[in-house]
Short mmCIF file of C-alpha atoms and ligand atoms in Angstrom, two decimals:
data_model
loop_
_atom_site.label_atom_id
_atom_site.label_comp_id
_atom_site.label_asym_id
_atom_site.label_seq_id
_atom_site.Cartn_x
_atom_site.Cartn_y
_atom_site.Cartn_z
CA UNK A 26 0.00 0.00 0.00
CA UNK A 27 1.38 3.29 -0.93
CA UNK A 28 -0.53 6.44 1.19
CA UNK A 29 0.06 9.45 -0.58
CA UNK A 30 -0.98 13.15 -0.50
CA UNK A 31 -5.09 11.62 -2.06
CA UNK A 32 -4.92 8.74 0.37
CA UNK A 33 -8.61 8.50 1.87
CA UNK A 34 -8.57 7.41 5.56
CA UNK A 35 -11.12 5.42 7.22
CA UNK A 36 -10.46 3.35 10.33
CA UNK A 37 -12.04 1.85 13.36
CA UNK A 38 -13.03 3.44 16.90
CA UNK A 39 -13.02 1.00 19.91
CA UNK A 40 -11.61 -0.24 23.29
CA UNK A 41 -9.70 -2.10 22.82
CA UNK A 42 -9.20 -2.30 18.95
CA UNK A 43 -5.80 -4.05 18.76
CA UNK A 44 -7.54 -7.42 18.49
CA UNK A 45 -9.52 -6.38 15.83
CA UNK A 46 -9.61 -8.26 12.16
CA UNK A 47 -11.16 -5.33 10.20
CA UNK A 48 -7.71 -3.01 9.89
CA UNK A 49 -6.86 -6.39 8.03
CA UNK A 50 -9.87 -7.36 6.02
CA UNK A 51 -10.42 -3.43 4.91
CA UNK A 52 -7.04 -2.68 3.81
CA UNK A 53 -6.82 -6.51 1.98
CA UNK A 54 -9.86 -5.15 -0.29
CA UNK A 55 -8.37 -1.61 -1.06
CA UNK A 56 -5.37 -3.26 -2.08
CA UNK A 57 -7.56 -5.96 -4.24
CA UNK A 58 -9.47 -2.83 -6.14
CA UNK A 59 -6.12 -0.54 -6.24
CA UNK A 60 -8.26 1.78 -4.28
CA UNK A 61 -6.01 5.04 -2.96
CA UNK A 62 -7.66 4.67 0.80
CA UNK A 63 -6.46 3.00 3.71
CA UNK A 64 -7.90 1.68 7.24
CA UNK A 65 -6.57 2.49 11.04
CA UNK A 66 -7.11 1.18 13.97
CA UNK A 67 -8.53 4.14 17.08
CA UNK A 68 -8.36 3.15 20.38
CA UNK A 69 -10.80 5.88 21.63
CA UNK A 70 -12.14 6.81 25.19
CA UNK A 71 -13.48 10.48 24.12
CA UNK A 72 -16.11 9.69 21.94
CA UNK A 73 -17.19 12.88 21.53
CA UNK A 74 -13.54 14.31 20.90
CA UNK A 75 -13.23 11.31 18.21
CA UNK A 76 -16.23 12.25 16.14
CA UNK A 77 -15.27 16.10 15.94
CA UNK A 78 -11.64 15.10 14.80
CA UNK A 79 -13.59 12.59 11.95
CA UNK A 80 -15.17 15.66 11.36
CA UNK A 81 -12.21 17.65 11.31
CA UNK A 82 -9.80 15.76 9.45
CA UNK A 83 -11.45 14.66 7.04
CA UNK A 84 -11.74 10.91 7.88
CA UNK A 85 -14.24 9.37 5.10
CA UNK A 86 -15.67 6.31 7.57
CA UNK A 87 -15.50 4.04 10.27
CA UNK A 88 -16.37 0.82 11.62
CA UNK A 89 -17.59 1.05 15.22
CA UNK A 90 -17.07 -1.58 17.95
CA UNK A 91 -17.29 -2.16 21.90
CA UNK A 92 -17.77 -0.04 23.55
CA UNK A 93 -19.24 2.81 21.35
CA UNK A 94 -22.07 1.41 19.01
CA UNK A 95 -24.55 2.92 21.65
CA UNK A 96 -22.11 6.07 22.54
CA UNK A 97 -21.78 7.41 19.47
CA UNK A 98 -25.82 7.78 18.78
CA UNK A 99 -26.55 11.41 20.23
CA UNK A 100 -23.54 12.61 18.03
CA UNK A 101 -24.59 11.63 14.36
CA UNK A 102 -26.39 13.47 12.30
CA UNK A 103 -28.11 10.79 10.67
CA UNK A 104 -29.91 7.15 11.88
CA UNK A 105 -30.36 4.88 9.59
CA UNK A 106 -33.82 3.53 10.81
CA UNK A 107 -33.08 0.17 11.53
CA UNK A 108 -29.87 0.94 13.29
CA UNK A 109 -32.06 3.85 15.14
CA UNK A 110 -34.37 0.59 15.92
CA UNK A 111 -31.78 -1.79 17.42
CA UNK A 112 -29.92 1.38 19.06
CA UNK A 113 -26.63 0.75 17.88
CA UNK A 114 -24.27 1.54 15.30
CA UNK A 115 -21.48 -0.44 13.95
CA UNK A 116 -20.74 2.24 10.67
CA UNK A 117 -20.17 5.60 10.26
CA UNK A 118 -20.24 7.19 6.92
CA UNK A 119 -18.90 10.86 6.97
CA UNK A 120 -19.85 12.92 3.40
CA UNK A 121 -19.70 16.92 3.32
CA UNK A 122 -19.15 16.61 7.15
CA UNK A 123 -21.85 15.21 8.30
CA UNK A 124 -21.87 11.94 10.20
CA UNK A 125 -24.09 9.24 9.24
CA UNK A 126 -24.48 6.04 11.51
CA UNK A 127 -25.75 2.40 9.91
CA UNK A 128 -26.06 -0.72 11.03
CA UNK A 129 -24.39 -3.43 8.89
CA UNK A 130 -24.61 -6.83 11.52
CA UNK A 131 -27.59 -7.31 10.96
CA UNK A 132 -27.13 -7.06 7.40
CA UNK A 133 -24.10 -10.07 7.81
CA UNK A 134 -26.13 -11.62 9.28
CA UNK A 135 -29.35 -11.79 7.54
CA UNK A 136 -26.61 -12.21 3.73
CA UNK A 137 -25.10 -15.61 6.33
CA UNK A 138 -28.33 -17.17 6.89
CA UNK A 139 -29.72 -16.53 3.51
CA UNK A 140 -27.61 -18.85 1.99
CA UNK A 141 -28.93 -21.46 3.43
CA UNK A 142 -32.39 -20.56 4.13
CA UNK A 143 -34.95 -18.30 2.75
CA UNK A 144 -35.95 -16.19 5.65
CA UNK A 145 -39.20 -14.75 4.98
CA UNK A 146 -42.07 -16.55 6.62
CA UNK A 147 -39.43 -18.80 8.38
CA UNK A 148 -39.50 -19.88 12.17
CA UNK A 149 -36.16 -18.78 13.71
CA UNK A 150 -34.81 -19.55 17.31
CA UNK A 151 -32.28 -16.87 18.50
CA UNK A 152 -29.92 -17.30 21.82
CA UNK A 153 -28.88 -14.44 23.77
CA UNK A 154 -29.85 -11.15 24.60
CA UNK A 155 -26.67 -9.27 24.20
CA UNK A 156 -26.04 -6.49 21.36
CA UNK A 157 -25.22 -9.11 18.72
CA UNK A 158 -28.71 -10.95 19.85
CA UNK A 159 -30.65 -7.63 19.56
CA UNK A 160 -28.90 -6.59 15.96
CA UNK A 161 -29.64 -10.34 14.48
CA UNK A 162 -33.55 -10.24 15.80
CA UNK A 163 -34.39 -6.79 14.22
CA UNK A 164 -32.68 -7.94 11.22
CA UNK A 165 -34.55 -11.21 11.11
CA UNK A 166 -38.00 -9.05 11.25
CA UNK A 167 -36.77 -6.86 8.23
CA UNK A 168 -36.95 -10.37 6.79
CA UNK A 169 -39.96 -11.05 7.84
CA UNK A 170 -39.01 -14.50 9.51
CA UNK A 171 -40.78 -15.39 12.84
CA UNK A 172 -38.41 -14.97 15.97
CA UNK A 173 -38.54 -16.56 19.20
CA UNK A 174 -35.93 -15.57 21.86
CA UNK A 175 -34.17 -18.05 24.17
CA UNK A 176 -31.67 -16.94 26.40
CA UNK A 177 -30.21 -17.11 30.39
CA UNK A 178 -31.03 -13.83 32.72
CA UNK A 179 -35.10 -13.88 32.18
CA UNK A 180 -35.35 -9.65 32.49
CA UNK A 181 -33.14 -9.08 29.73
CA UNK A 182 -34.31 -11.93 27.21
CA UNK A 183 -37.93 -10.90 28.05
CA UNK A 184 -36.86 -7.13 27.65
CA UNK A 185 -35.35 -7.45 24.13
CA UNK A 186 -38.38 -10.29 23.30
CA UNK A 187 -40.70 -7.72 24.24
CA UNK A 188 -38.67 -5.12 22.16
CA UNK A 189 -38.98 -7.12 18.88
CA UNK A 190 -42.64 -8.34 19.54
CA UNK A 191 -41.74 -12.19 20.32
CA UNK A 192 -42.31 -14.75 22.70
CA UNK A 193 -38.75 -15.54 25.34
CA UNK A 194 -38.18 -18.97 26.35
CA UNK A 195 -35.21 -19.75 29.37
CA UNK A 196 -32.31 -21.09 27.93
CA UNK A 197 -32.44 -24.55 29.56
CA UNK A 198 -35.60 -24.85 27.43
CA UNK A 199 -34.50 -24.09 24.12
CA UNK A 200 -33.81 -27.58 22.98
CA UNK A 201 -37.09 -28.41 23.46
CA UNK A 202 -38.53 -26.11 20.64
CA UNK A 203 -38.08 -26.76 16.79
CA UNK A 204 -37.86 -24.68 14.20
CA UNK A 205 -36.27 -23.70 10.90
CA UNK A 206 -32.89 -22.44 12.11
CA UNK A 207 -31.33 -22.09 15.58
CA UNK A 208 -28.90 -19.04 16.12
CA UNK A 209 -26.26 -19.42 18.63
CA UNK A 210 -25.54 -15.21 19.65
CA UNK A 211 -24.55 -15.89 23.29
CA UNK A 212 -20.91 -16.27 24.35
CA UNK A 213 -21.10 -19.98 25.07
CA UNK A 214 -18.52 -22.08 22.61
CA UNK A 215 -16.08 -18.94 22.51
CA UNK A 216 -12.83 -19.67 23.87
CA UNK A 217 -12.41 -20.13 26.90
CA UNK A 218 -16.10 -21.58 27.01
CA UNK A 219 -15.13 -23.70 23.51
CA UNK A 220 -15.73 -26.87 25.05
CA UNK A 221 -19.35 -26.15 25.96
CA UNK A 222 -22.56 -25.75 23.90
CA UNK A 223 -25.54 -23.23 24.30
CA UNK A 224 -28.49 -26.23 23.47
CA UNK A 225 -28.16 -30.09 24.30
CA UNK A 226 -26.56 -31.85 21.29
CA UNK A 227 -29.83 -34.64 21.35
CA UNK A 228 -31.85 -31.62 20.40
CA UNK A 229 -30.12 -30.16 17.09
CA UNK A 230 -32.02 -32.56 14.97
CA UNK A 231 -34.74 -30.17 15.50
CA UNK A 232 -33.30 -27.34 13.32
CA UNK A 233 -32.97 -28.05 9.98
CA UNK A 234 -29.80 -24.91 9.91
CA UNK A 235 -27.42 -24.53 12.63
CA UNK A 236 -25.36 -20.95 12.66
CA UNK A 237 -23.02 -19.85 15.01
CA UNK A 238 -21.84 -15.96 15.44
CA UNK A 239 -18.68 -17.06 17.54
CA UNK A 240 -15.89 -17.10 15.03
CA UNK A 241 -13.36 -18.15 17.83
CA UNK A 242 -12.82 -21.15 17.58
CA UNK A 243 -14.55 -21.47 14.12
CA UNK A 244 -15.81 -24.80 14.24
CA UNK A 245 -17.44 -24.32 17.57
CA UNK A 246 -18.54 -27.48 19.82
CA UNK A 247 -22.14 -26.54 18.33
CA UNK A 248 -21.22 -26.49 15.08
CA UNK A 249 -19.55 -29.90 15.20
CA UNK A 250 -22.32 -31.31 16.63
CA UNK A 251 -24.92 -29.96 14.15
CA UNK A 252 -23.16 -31.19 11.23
CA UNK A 253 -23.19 -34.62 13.11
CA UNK A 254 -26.89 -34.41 13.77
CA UNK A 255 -27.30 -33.38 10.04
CA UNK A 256 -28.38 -30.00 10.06
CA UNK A 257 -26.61 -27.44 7.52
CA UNK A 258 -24.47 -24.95 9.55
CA UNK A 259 -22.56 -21.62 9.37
CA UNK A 260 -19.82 -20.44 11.00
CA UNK A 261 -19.19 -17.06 12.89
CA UNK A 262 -17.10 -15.93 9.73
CA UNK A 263 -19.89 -15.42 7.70
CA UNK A 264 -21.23 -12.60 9.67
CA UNK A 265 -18.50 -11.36 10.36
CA UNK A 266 -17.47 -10.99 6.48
CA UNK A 267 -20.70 -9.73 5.20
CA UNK A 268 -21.22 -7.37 7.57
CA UNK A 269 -17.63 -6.18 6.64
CA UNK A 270 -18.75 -6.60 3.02
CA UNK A 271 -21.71 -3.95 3.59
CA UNK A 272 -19.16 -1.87 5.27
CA UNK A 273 -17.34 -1.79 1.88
CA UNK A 274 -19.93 -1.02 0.20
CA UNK A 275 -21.11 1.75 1.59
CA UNK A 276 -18.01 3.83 1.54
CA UNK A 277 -16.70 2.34 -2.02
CA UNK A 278 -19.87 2.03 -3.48
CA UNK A 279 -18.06 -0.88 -5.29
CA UNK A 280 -18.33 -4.56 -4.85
CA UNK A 281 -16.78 -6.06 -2.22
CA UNK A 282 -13.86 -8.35 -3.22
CA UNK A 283 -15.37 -11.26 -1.06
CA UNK A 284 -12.62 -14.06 -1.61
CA UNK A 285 -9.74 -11.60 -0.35
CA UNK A 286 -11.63 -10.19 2.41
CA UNK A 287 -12.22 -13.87 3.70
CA UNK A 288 -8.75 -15.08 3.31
CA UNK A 289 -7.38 -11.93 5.57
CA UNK A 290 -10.10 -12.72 8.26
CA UNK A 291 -8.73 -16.55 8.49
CA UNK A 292 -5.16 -15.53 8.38
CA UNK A 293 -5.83 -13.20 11.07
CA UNK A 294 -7.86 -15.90 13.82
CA UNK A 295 -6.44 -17.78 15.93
CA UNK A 296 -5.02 -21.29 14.80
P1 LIG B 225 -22.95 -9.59 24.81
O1 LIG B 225 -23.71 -8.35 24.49
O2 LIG B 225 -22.03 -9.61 25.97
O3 LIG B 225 -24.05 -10.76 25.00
C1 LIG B 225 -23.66 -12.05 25.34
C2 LIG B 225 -24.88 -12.97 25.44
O4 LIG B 225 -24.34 -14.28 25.74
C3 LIG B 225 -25.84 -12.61 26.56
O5 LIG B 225 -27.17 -12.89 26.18
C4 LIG B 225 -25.39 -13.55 27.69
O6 LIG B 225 -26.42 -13.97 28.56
C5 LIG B 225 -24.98 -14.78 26.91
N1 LIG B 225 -24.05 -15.62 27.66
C6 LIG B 225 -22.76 -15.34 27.97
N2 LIG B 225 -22.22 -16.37 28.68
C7 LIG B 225 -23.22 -17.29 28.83
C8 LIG B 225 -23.31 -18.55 29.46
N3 LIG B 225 -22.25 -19.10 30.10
N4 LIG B 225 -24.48 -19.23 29.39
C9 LIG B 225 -25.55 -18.69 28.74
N5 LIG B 225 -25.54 -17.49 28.13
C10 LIG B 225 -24.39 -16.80 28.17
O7 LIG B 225 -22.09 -10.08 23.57
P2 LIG B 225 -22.33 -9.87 22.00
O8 LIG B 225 -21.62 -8.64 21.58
O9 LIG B 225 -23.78 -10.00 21.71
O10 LIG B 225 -21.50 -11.11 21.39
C11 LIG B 225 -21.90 -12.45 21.59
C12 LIG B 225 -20.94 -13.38 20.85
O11 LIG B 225 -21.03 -13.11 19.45
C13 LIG B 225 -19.47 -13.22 21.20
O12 LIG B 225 -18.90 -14.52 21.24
C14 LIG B 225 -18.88 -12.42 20.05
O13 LIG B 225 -17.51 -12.72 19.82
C15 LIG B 225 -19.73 -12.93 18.90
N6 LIG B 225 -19.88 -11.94 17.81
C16 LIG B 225 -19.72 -12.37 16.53
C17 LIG B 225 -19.90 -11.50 15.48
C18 LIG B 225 -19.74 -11.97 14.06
O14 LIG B 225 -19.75 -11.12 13.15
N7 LIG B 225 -19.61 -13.25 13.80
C19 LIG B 225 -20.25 -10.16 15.73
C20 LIG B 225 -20.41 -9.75 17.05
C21 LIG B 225 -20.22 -10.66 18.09
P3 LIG B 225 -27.32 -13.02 29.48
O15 LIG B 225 -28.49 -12.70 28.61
O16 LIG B 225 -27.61 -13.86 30.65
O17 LIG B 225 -26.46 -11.81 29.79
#
């Protein structure tokens, strides 16, 4: 990569950001197009002070990450409305200084499970009640596929269930309810939990598509086990590519070179 007096600088704002894969995956696919831009990585406290010096220096967008897809909101300009719905941003797009915010996991998401499934009118069941769990849902109802919730503290499963309009179920009940696909978005199979699953393996027979947002490890205990039982299944990288993909899009407004982007995510996990 050559940066130059043209170069176009986009980058990601986090704590802590030094783990992250997208400095990798972005730059890989400006290389691939011969694009004149190039990606950092912000490790950023200020939020506030961060989004003036975007502003300010010209910076043309940025991915957002822990802890800042809810801190950033009462600075942008713009919502997109289904980020404005889920409360979160994960993309900033910056054009004659204003700041526009988007939502693009849910988007991953939605492009990951698509190829296996078409979601409209199909019965989903989604773990967890974290950020990723609250992204994935909304997404799923721009689908239009039916949602129910399943996940381990009851007050904030039923909160976001009650959010997106669907029944909650406790975790430890999950793998007694069937449907269409199962959605692991808890924690559970991430190193160091990798040896555990979020459902009982006699149960995945239910679910006719198995996918799995933790990309570390990538062939998660639950994703093993799927396979075994015979369901179709996708891996954490998925998501994690296509929401990176949308990323690309939006500031590029060119296609995003998927096979490169892929191959810098995998060399950059851990073997
Ligand atoms: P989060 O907001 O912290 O939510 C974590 C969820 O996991 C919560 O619902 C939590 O349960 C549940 N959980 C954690 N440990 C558990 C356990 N031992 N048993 C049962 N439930 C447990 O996290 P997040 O940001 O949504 O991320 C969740 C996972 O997705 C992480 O592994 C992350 O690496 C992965 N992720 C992947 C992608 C991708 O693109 N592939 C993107 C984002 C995140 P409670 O409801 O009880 O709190």
């Amino acid at each position: 990569m050559t940066i130059d007096g043209r170069t176009e600088i986009y980058g990601i704002i986090g704590r802590p950001v030094a783990h992250s894969l997208s400095p990798a995956m972005h730059n890989a696919a400006f290389a691939a197009l011969g694009l004149n831009k190039a990606y950092l990585p912000f490790e950023v406290e200020d939020v506030a002070g961060a989004l003036t010096g975007l502003r300010a220096l010209g910076i043309r967008g940025a991915s957002v990450t822990i802890p800042h897809k809810q801190t950033v909101l009462p600075y942008l300009d713009e919502i997109d409305p289904v980020a404005a719905k889920i409360r979160a941003v994960n993309t900033l797009v910056v054009s004659g200084g204003k700041l526009r915010g988007l939502n693009t996991d849910w988007l991953g998401a939605n492009r990951a499970l698509a190829e296996k499934l078409r979601l409209g009118g199909s019965r989903v069941l989604l773990l967890g009640a974290g950020g990723s769990a609250r992204a994935i849902g909304f997404g799923l109802l721009e689908a239009g596929a039916e949602i129910v919730i399943a996940s381990r503290t009851p007050e904030k499963g039923q909160a976001l269930a009650r959010a997106l309009g669907c029944p909650w179920l406790p975790l430890a009940e999950a793998g007694d309810h069937r449907a269409d696909a199962l959605v692991n978005a808890t924690s559970v199979g991430m190193d160091p939990l990798a040896e555990t699953m979020p459902v009982r393996k006699e149960a995945l027979a239910r679910f006719g598509v198995v996918m799995d947002i933790v990309y570390a490890p990538l062939a998660t205990k639950l994703l093993q086990e799927a396979a075994a039982a015979g369901c179709q299944t996708i891996d954490g990288l998925s998501m994690l590519l296509y929401q990176g993909a949308a990323q690309f899009e939006l500031w590029t407004g060119q296609t995003a070179p998927l096979a490169v982007m892929r191959e810098a995510l995998l060399a950059g996990l851990p073997q």
